[in-house]
Amino acid sequence: MEDFNSWKDLLNPEFYIKMGGFWLILFIVFAETGLFVGFFLPGDSLLFVSGIYAVEIIKETFGSTGSDFLDTTLLASGVALAAIVGNEVGYYFGRKAGPALYKRPDSMLFKKKYLYQAHDFFEKHGALAVIMARFLPVVRTFTPIVAGIVKMDKKEFLRDNIIGAVLWSFILIFAGHYLDKLFMEQFGINLKEKLEYIIIVIVLVTTLPVIIKFVFGKKDDFSKYENNDSE
C-alpha cells in the first residue's frame, strides 16, 4: 500500500490505484456523483491511468483471466456500474431535496455556482446533457441532481445514465490500456513513466470547456439565480 505523503497525492490517479486498487477506483467514481463531494478528485485521468494498469488491477483483485481484453472489460464494466449507481443516487437526491440546495450557503465542498452551471448545461442540451456531462469534470457531479430537480423522466434518465456511463468508462479505460500497448510496441515509450504529462494533458482537455465558461461566461449567468434566491 502506498503512503500518503502530501496533498498532491489526492490529485494523482496512480496514488489511488496503488493504494486501494479496484474497489477504491469504484468508490471514487461512485462518490463523484453519488456523494457529490468528489468533484475535486481525479475522474477522467483516473480512468485513463486505470486502463494502463488494468491487467494488474484485475489480477490483484480477482486473479487474471489470461486475456488483456477481458481484464480491461471487467475493469470498465465495474467502473460503468459504479458510475450508473452514483448518478442514480444523485438523481433521487435531486428529486427529494434538490431545491433546498439553491438556498444552501457555499462551503469548502459545495459551491452553488457549480449547481448553476450544471443547470444551464442541462437546460441547453436537454436529455443529452446526462450523456455529455460524463466527460466534463464538475458538471457531471451536479447534472444528475439537476435532472432530479427538474423531474426528468426516470426511465429516460436511467437510459441516458447507462449510455453515458458505459461510453465514459469504456472509452477512457480502453484508450489508456491500448494506447499504452501501442506506444510501447511502436515507439518503445512506456506511458507509465510519462504519467505526469498524461495527467496534465487530460486535465487541460477535459477542464478547458469549464474554465472557458467560468472566465468568459456572462456575469449575469449567476446573478439571475442570486436574485431568485433573495426573493
PDB file of C-alpha atoms in Angstrom:
ATOM      1  CA  MET A   1       0.000   0.000   0.000  1.00  0.00           C
ATOM      2  CA  GLU A   2       1.181   3.500  -0.861  1.00  0.00           C
ATOM      3  CA  ASP A   3       1.862   6.019   1.878  1.00  0.00           C
ATOM      4  CA  PHE A   4       0.195   9.431   1.928  1.00  0.00           C
ATOM      5  CA  ASN A   5       2.997  11.957   1.551  1.00  0.00           C
ATOM      6  CA  SER A   6       1.305  15.215   0.558  1.00  0.00           C
ATOM      7  CA  TRP A   7      -1.965  16.736  -0.602  1.00  0.00           C
ATOM      8  CA  LYS A   8      -0.639  16.451  -4.147  1.00  0.00           C
ATOM      9  CA  ASP A   9      -1.257  12.714  -3.886  1.00  0.00           C
ATOM     10  CA  LEU A  10      -5.011  13.400  -3.876  1.00  0.00           C
ATOM     11  CA  LEU A  11      -4.719  14.635  -7.460  1.00  0.00           C
ATOM     12  CA  ASN A  12      -2.578  11.724  -8.599  1.00  0.00           C
ATOM     13  CA  PRO A  13      -4.599   8.807 -10.084  1.00  0.00           C
ATOM     14  CA  GLU A  14      -1.677   6.406  -9.619  1.00  0.00           C
ATOM     15  CA  PHE A  15      -1.828   7.014  -5.861  1.00  0.00           C
ATOM     16  CA  TYR A  16      -5.414   5.683  -5.642  1.00  0.00           C
ATOM     17  CA  ILE A  17      -4.689   2.754  -7.938  1.00  0.00           C
ATOM     18  CA  LYS A  18      -1.745   1.592  -5.863  1.00  0.00           C
ATOM     19  CA  MET A  19      -3.341   2.439  -2.525  1.00  0.00           C
ATOM     20  CA  GLY A  20      -6.755   0.811  -2.965  1.00  0.00           C
ATOM     21  CA  GLY A  21      -6.907  -0.750  -6.406  1.00  0.00           C
ATOM     22  CA  PHE A  22     -10.196  -1.866  -7.955  1.00  0.00           C
ATOM     23  CA  TRP A  23     -12.522  -1.121  -5.040  1.00  0.00           C
ATOM     24  CA  LEU A  24     -11.171   2.346  -4.321  1.00  0.00           C
ATOM     25  CA  ILE A  25     -11.454   3.249  -8.014  1.00  0.00           C
ATOM     26  CA  LEU A  26     -15.107   2.204  -7.963  1.00  0.00           C
ATOM     27  CA  PHE A  27     -15.755   4.165  -4.776  1.00  0.00           C
ATOM     28  CA  ILE A  28     -14.228   7.344  -6.215  1.00  0.00           C
ATOM     29  CA  VAL A  29     -16.311   7.010  -9.390  1.00  0.00           C
ATOM     30  CA  PHE A  30     -19.454   6.491  -7.302  1.00  0.00           C
ATOM     31  CA  ALA A  31     -18.624   9.333  -4.902  1.00  0.00           C
ATOM     32  CA  GLU A  32     -18.158  11.866  -7.699  1.00  0.00           C
ATOM     33  CA  THR A  33     -21.896  11.821  -8.413  1.00  0.00           C
ATOM     34  CA  GLY A  34     -23.455   9.701  -5.678  1.00  0.00           C
ATOM     35  CA  LEU A  35     -21.982  11.717  -2.818  1.00  0.00           C
ATOM     36  CA  PHE A  36     -21.423  14.886  -4.925  1.00  0.00           C
ATOM     37  CA  VAL A  37     -18.289  15.766  -2.993  1.00  0.00           C
ATOM     38  CA  GLY A  38     -15.756  14.074  -5.229  1.00  0.00           C
ATOM     39  CA  PHE A  39     -15.576  16.677  -7.980  1.00  0.00           C
ATOM     40  CA  PHE A  40     -12.067  17.626  -6.836  1.00  0.00           C
ATOM     41  CA  LEU A  41     -10.821  14.035  -7.225  1.00  0.00           C
ATOM     42  CA  PRO A  42      -9.305  12.750 -10.477  1.00  0.00           C
ATOM     43  CA  GLY A  43     -12.029  11.404 -12.749  1.00  0.00           C
ATOM     44  CA  ASP A  44     -11.099  11.163 -16.404  1.00  0.00           C
ATOM     45  CA  SER A  45      -7.404  10.819 -15.645  1.00  0.00           C
ATOM     46  CA  LEU A  46      -8.157   8.104 -13.071  1.00  0.00           C
ATOM     47  CA  LEU A  47      -9.976   6.045 -15.696  1.00  0.00           C
ATOM     48  CA  PHE A  48      -7.279   6.524 -18.330  1.00  0.00           C
ATOM     49  CA  VAL A  49      -4.466   5.588 -15.971  1.00  0.00           C
ATOM     50  CA  SER A  50      -6.539   2.672 -14.630  1.00  0.00           C
ATOM     51  CA  GLY A  51      -6.683   1.390 -18.191  1.00  0.00           C
ATOM     52  CA  ILE A  52      -2.894   1.352 -18.296  1.00  0.00           C
ATOM     53  CA  TYR A  53      -2.860  -0.733 -15.105  1.00  0.00           C
ATOM     54  CA  ALA A  54      -5.978  -2.768 -15.998  1.00  0.00           C
ATOM     55  CA  VAL A  55      -4.312  -6.190 -16.083  1.00  0.00           C
ATOM     56  CA  GLU A  56      -2.509  -5.614 -12.773  1.00  0.00           C
ATOM     57  CA  ILE A  57      -5.671  -4.279 -11.106  1.00  0.00           C
ATOM     58  CA  ILE A  58      -7.832  -7.248 -12.089  1.00  0.00           C
ATOM     59  CA  LYS A  59      -5.095  -9.757 -11.311  1.00  0.00           C
ATOM     60  CA  GLU A  60      -4.638  -8.414  -7.786  1.00  0.00           C
ATOM     61  CA  THR A  61      -8.396  -8.297  -7.164  1.00  0.00           C
ATOM     62  CA  PHE A  62      -9.823 -11.414  -8.787  1.00  0.00           C
ATOM     63  CA  GLY A  63      -6.933 -13.149 -10.484  1.00  0.00           C
ATOM     64  CA  SER A  64      -6.111 -12.681 -14.150  1.00  0.00           C
ATOM     65  CA  THR A  65      -8.441 -14.084 -16.803  1.00  0.00           C
ATOM     66  CA  GLY A  66      -5.422 -14.603 -19.054  1.00  0.00           C
ATOM     67  CA  SER A  67      -6.757 -12.087 -21.556  1.00  0.00           C
ATOM     68  CA  ASP A  68      -5.875  -8.389 -21.657  1.00  0.00           C
ATOM     69  CA  PHE A  69      -9.197  -7.678 -23.353  1.00  0.00           C
ATOM     70  CA  LEU A  70     -11.277  -9.480 -20.731  1.00  0.00           C
ATOM     71  CA  ASP A  71      -9.340  -7.929 -17.836  1.00  0.00           C
ATOM     72  CA  THR A  72      -9.875  -4.471 -19.297  1.00  0.00           C
ATOM     73  CA  THR A  73     -13.545  -5.214 -19.962  1.00  0.00           C
ATOM     74  CA  LEU A  74     -14.067  -6.331 -16.349  1.00  0.00           C
ATOM     75  CA  LEU A  75     -12.499  -3.123 -15.077  1.00  0.00           C
ATOM     76  CA  ALA A  76     -14.514  -0.919 -17.437  1.00  0.00           C
ATOM     77  CA  SER A  77     -17.728  -2.772 -16.568  1.00  0.00           C
ATOM     78  CA  GLY A  78     -17.165  -2.302 -12.845  1.00  0.00           C
ATOM     79  CA  VAL A  79     -16.478   1.398 -13.316  1.00  0.00           C
ATOM     80  CA  ALA A  80     -19.562   1.793 -15.517  1.00  0.00           C
ATOM     81  CA  LEU A  81     -21.728   0.133 -12.862  1.00  0.00           C
ATOM     82  CA  ALA A  82     -20.337   2.387 -10.118  1.00  0.00           C
ATOM     83  CA  ALA A  83     -20.946   5.431 -12.320  1.00  0.00           C
ATOM     84  CA  ILE A  84     -24.540   4.368 -13.033  1.00  0.00           C
ATOM     85  CA  VAL A  85     -25.329   3.793  -9.357  1.00  0.00           C
ATOM     86  CA  GLY A  86     -23.703   7.105  -8.407  1.00  0.00           C
ATOM     87  CA  ASN A  87     -25.784   9.040 -10.911  1.00  0.00           C
ATOM     88  CA  GLU A  88     -28.997   7.332  -9.775  1.00  0.00           C
ATOM     89  CA  VAL A  89     -28.293   8.318  -6.168  1.00  0.00           C
ATOM     90  CA  GLY A  90     -27.629  11.900  -7.269  1.00  0.00           C
ATOM     91  CA  TYR A  91     -30.833  11.925  -9.326  1.00  0.00           C
ATOM     92  CA  TYR A  92     -33.049  10.728  -6.471  1.00  0.00           C
ATOM     93  CA  PHE A  93     -31.422  13.174  -4.095  1.00  0.00           C
ATOM     94  CA  GLY A  94     -32.262  15.931  -6.563  1.00  0.00           C
ATOM     95  CA  ARG A  95     -35.904  14.850  -6.698  1.00  0.00           C
ATOM     96  CA  LYS A  96     -36.243  14.756  -2.924  1.00  0.00           C
ATOM     97  CA  ALA A  97     -34.059  17.544  -1.587  1.00  0.00           C
ATOM     98  CA  GLY A  98     -32.527  19.280  -4.593  1.00  0.00           C
ATOM     99  CA  PRO A  99     -34.465  22.588  -4.463  1.00  0.00           C
ATOM    100  CA  ALA A 100     -33.084  23.273  -0.986  1.00  0.00           C
ATOM    101  CA  LEU A 101     -29.552  23.282  -2.412  1.00  0.00           C
ATOM    102  CA  TYR A 102     -30.210  26.611  -4.112  1.00  0.00           C
ATOM    103  CA  LYS A 103     -30.576  28.185  -0.677  1.00  0.00           C
ATOM    104  CA  ARG A 104     -27.660  26.330   0.869  1.00  0.00           C
ATOM    105  CA  PRO A 105     -24.618  28.544   1.625  1.00  0.00           C
ATOM    106  CA  ASP A 106     -21.302  27.805  -0.053  1.00  0.00           C
ATOM    107  CA  SER A 107     -18.799  25.654   1.789  1.00  0.00           C
ATOM    108  CA  MET A 108     -15.431  24.085   1.073  1.00  0.00           C
ATOM    109  CA  LEU A 109     -17.085  21.033  -0.530  1.00  0.00           C
ATOM    110  CA  PHE A 110     -20.150  22.720  -2.018  1.00  0.00           C
ATOM    111  CA  LYS A 111     -20.190  25.677  -4.402  1.00  0.00           C
ATOM    112  CA  LYS A 112     -23.563  26.934  -5.593  1.00  0.00           C
ATOM    113  CA  LYS A 113     -22.071  28.164  -8.865  1.00  0.00           C
ATOM    114  CA  TYR A 114     -21.393  24.546  -9.852  1.00  0.00           C
ATOM    115  CA  LEU A 115     -25.073  23.764  -9.427  1.00  0.00           C
ATOM    116  CA  TYR A 116     -25.996  26.769 -11.576  1.00  0.00           C
ATOM    117  CA  GLN A 117     -23.549  25.727 -14.239  1.00  0.00           C
ATOM    118  CA  ALA A 118     -24.977  22.209 -14.359  1.00  0.00           C
ATOM    119  CA  HIS A 119     -28.488  23.684 -14.557  1.00  0.00           C
ATOM    120  CA  ASP A 120     -27.553  25.847 -17.558  1.00  0.00           C
ATOM    121  CA  PHE A 121     -25.805  22.912 -19.207  1.00  0.00           C
ATOM    122  CA  PHE A 122     -28.862  20.695 -18.702  1.00  0.00           C
ATOM    123  CA  GLU A 123     -31.275  23.349 -19.994  1.00  0.00           C
ATOM    124  CA  LYS A 124     -29.167  23.920 -23.103  1.00  0.00           C
ATOM    125  CA  HIS A 125     -28.594  20.298 -24.078  1.00  0.00           C
ATOM    126  CA  GLY A 126     -31.665  18.577 -22.665  1.00  0.00           C
ATOM    127  CA  ALA A 127     -31.559  14.814 -22.189  1.00  0.00           C
ATOM    128  CA  LEU A 128     -28.184  14.601 -23.953  1.00  0.00           C
ATOM    129  CA  ALA A 129     -26.739  16.533 -21.017  1.00  0.00           C
ATOM    130  CA  VAL A 130     -26.764  13.359 -18.920  1.00  0.00           C
ATOM    131  CA  ILE A 131     -24.553  11.644 -21.510  1.00  0.00           C
ATOM    132  CA  MET A 132     -22.359  14.618 -22.363  1.00  0.00           C
ATOM    133  CA  ALA A 133     -21.824  15.631 -18.741  1.00  0.00           C
ATOM    134  CA  ARG A 134     -19.926  12.396 -18.099  1.00  0.00           C
ATOM    135  CA  PHE A 135     -16.984  13.863 -19.984  1.00  0.00           C
ATOM    136  CA  LEU A 136     -16.998  17.224 -18.152  1.00  0.00           C
ATOM    137  CA  PRO A 137     -15.437  17.458 -14.668  1.00  0.00           C
ATOM    138  CA  VAL A 138     -17.550  19.234 -12.027  1.00  0.00           C
ATOM    139  CA  VAL A 139     -20.551  19.369 -14.381  1.00  0.00           C
ATOM    140  CA  ARG A 140     -21.023  15.591 -14.188  1.00  0.00           C
ATOM    141  CA  THR A 141     -21.162  15.832 -10.385  1.00  0.00           C
ATOM    142  CA  PHE A 142     -24.200  18.100 -10.339  1.00  0.00           C
ATOM    143  CA  THR A 143     -26.032  17.193 -13.569  1.00  0.00           C
ATOM    144  CA  PRO A 144     -27.877  14.174 -12.074  1.00  0.00           C
ATOM    145  CA  ILE A 145     -29.016  16.362  -9.174  1.00  0.00           C
ATOM    146  CA  VAL A 146     -30.358  18.955 -11.611  1.00  0.00           C
ATOM    147  CA  ALA A 147     -32.051  16.183 -13.611  1.00  0.00           C
ATOM    148  CA  GLY A 148     -33.809  15.184 -10.403  1.00  0.00           C
ATOM    149  CA  ILE A 149     -34.726  18.775  -9.560  1.00  0.00           C
ATOM    150  CA  VAL A 150     -36.392  19.331 -12.950  1.00  0.00           C
ATOM    151  CA  LYS A 151     -38.015  15.884 -12.550  1.00  0.00           C
ATOM    152  CA  MET A 152     -36.657  14.343 -15.711  1.00  0.00           C
ATOM    153  CA  ASP A 153     -38.486  11.111 -16.560  1.00  0.00           C
ATOM    154  CA  LYS A 154     -36.947   8.273 -14.518  1.00  0.00           C
ATOM    155  CA  LYS A 155     -36.768   5.823 -17.412  1.00  0.00           C
ATOM    156  CA  GLU A 156     -35.213   8.403 -19.743  1.00  0.00           C
ATOM    157  CA  PHE A 157     -32.663   9.358 -17.119  1.00  0.00           C
ATOM    158  CA  LEU A 158     -31.746   5.713 -16.490  1.00  0.00           C
ATOM    159  CA  ARG A 159     -31.337   5.138 -20.235  1.00  0.00           C
ATOM    160  CA  ASP A 160     -29.094   8.156 -20.738  1.00  0.00           C
ATOM    161  CA  ASN A 161     -27.276   7.398 -17.494  1.00  0.00           C
ATOM    162  CA  ILE A 162     -26.372   3.898 -18.695  1.00  0.00           C
ATOM    163  CA  ILE A 163     -25.298   5.134 -22.136  1.00  0.00           C
ATOM    164  CA  GLY A 164     -23.125   7.899 -20.689  1.00  0.00           C
ATOM    165  CA  ALA A 165     -21.526   5.688 -18.039  1.00  0.00           C
ATOM    166  CA  VAL A 166     -20.679   2.909 -20.488  1.00  0.00           C
ATOM    167  CA  LEU A 167     -19.235   5.302 -23.085  1.00  0.00           C
ATOM    168  CA  TRP A 168     -17.217   7.209 -20.489  1.00  0.00           C
ATOM    169  CA  SER A 169     -15.732   4.184 -18.747  1.00  0.00           C
ATOM    170  CA  PHE A 170     -15.053   2.032 -21.802  1.00  0.00           C
ATOM    171  CA  ILE A 171     -13.622   4.839 -23.970  1.00  0.00           C
ATOM    172  CA  LEU A 172     -11.200   6.145 -21.341  1.00  0.00           C
ATOM    173  CA  ILE A 173     -10.159   2.799 -19.866  1.00  0.00           C
ATOM    174  CA  PHE A 174      -9.670   1.077 -23.216  1.00  0.00           C
ATOM    175  CA  ALA A 175      -7.876   4.157 -24.564  1.00  0.00           C
ATOM    176  CA  GLY A 176      -5.443   4.031 -21.650  1.00  0.00           C
ATOM    177  CA  HIS A 177      -4.835   0.310 -21.994  1.00  0.00           C
ATOM    178  CA  TYR A 178      -4.344   0.082 -25.750  1.00  0.00           C
ATOM    179  CA  LEU A 179      -2.535   3.386 -26.222  1.00  0.00           C
ATOM    180  CA  ASP A 180      -0.038   2.167 -23.635  1.00  0.00           C
ATOM    181  CA  LYS A 181       0.496  -1.011 -25.657  1.00  0.00           C
ATOM    182  CA  LEU A 182       0.678   0.935 -28.933  1.00  0.00           C
ATOM    183  CA  PHE A 183       3.285   3.382 -27.677  1.00  0.00           C
ATOM    184  CA  MET A 184       5.354   0.568 -26.184  1.00  0.00           C
ATOM    185  CA  GLU A 185       5.280  -1.613 -29.299  1.00  0.00           C
ATOM    186  CA  GLN A 186       5.629   1.109 -31.923  1.00  0.00           C
ATOM    187  CA  PHE A 187       7.800   3.713 -30.207  1.00  0.00           C
ATOM    188  CA  GLY A 188       9.297   1.962 -27.195  1.00  0.00           C
ATOM    189  CA  ILE A 189       7.654   4.501 -24.898  1.00  0.00           C
ATOM    190  CA  ASN A 190       6.318   3.301 -21.550  1.00  0.00           C
ATOM    191  CA  LEU A 191       3.363   5.526 -20.666  1.00  0.00           C
ATOM    192  CA  LYS A 192       3.697   4.540 -17.022  1.00  0.00           C
ATOM    193  CA  GLU A 193       6.870   6.627 -16.994  1.00  0.00           C
ATOM    194  CA  LYS A 194       5.041   9.603 -18.539  1.00  0.00           C
ATOM    195  CA  LEU A 195       2.005   9.724 -16.269  1.00  0.00           C
ATOM    196  CA  GLU A 196       2.613  13.275 -15.069  1.00  0.00           C
ATOM    197  CA  TYR A 197       2.452  14.591 -18.626  1.00  0.00           C
ATOM    198  CA  ILE A 198      -0.562  12.423 -19.474  1.00  0.00           C
ATOM    199  CA  ILE A 199      -2.482  13.651 -16.442  1.00  0.00           C
ATOM    200  CA  ILE A 200      -1.723  17.281 -17.269  1.00  0.00           C
ATOM    201  CA  VAL A 201      -2.949  16.837 -20.857  1.00  0.00           C
ATOM    202  CA  ILE A 202      -6.148  15.057 -19.788  1.00  0.00           C
ATOM    203  CA  VAL A 203      -6.914  17.644 -17.115  1.00  0.00           C
ATOM    204  CA  LEU A 204      -6.380  20.502 -19.565  1.00  0.00           C
ATOM    205  CA  VAL A 205      -8.512  18.916 -22.288  1.00  0.00           C
ATOM    206  CA  THR A 206     -11.404  17.967 -20.018  1.00  0.00           C
ATOM    207  CA  THR A 207     -11.483  21.114 -17.899  1.00  0.00           C
ATOM    208  CA  LEU A 208     -10.943  23.631 -20.710  1.00  0.00           C
ATOM    209  CA  PRO A 209     -14.676  23.925 -21.540  1.00  0.00           C
ATOM    210  CA  VAL A 210     -15.457  24.510 -17.856  1.00  0.00           C
ATOM    211  CA  ILE A 211     -12.682  27.089 -17.497  1.00  0.00           C
ATOM    212  CA  ILE A 212     -13.866  28.940 -20.606  1.00  0.00           C
ATOM    213  CA  LYS A 213     -17.394  29.003 -19.200  1.00  0.00           C
ATOM    214  CA  PHE A 214     -16.224  30.491 -15.911  1.00  0.00           C
ATOM    215  CA  VAL A 215     -13.821  33.022 -17.437  1.00  0.00           C
ATOM    216  CA  PHE A 216     -15.748  34.177 -20.485  1.00  0.00           C
ATOM    217  CA  GLY A 217     -19.329  33.406 -19.443  1.00  0.00           C
ATOM    218  CA  LYS A 218     -21.635  36.338 -18.919  1.00  0.00           C
ATOM    219  CA  LYS A 219     -21.610  37.764 -15.442  1.00  0.00           C
ATOM    220  CA  ASP A 220     -25.399  37.749 -15.483  1.00  0.00           C
ATOM    221  CA  ASP A 221     -25.420  33.961 -15.708  1.00  0.00           C
ATOM    222  CA  PHE A 222     -25.274  33.553 -11.935  1.00  0.00           C
ATOM    223  CA  SER A 223     -26.720  36.894 -10.837  1.00  0.00           C
ATOM    224  CA  LYS A 224     -30.205  35.926 -12.039  1.00  0.00           C
ATOM    225  CA  TYR A 225     -30.160  32.946  -9.695  1.00  0.00           C
ATOM    226  CA  GLU A 226     -28.864  35.034  -6.850  1.00  0.00           C
ATOM    227  CA  ASN A 227     -31.795  37.392  -7.356  1.00  0.00           C
ATOM    228  CA  ASN A 228     -34.193  34.480  -7.204  1.00  0.00           C
ATOM    229  CA  ASP A 229     -32.560  33.222  -4.008  1.00  0.00           C
ATOM    230  CA  SER A 230     -33.081  36.577  -2.337  1.00  0.00           C
ATOM    231  CA  GLU A 231     -36.823  36.680  -3.108  1.00  0.00           C
TER     232      GLU A 231
END
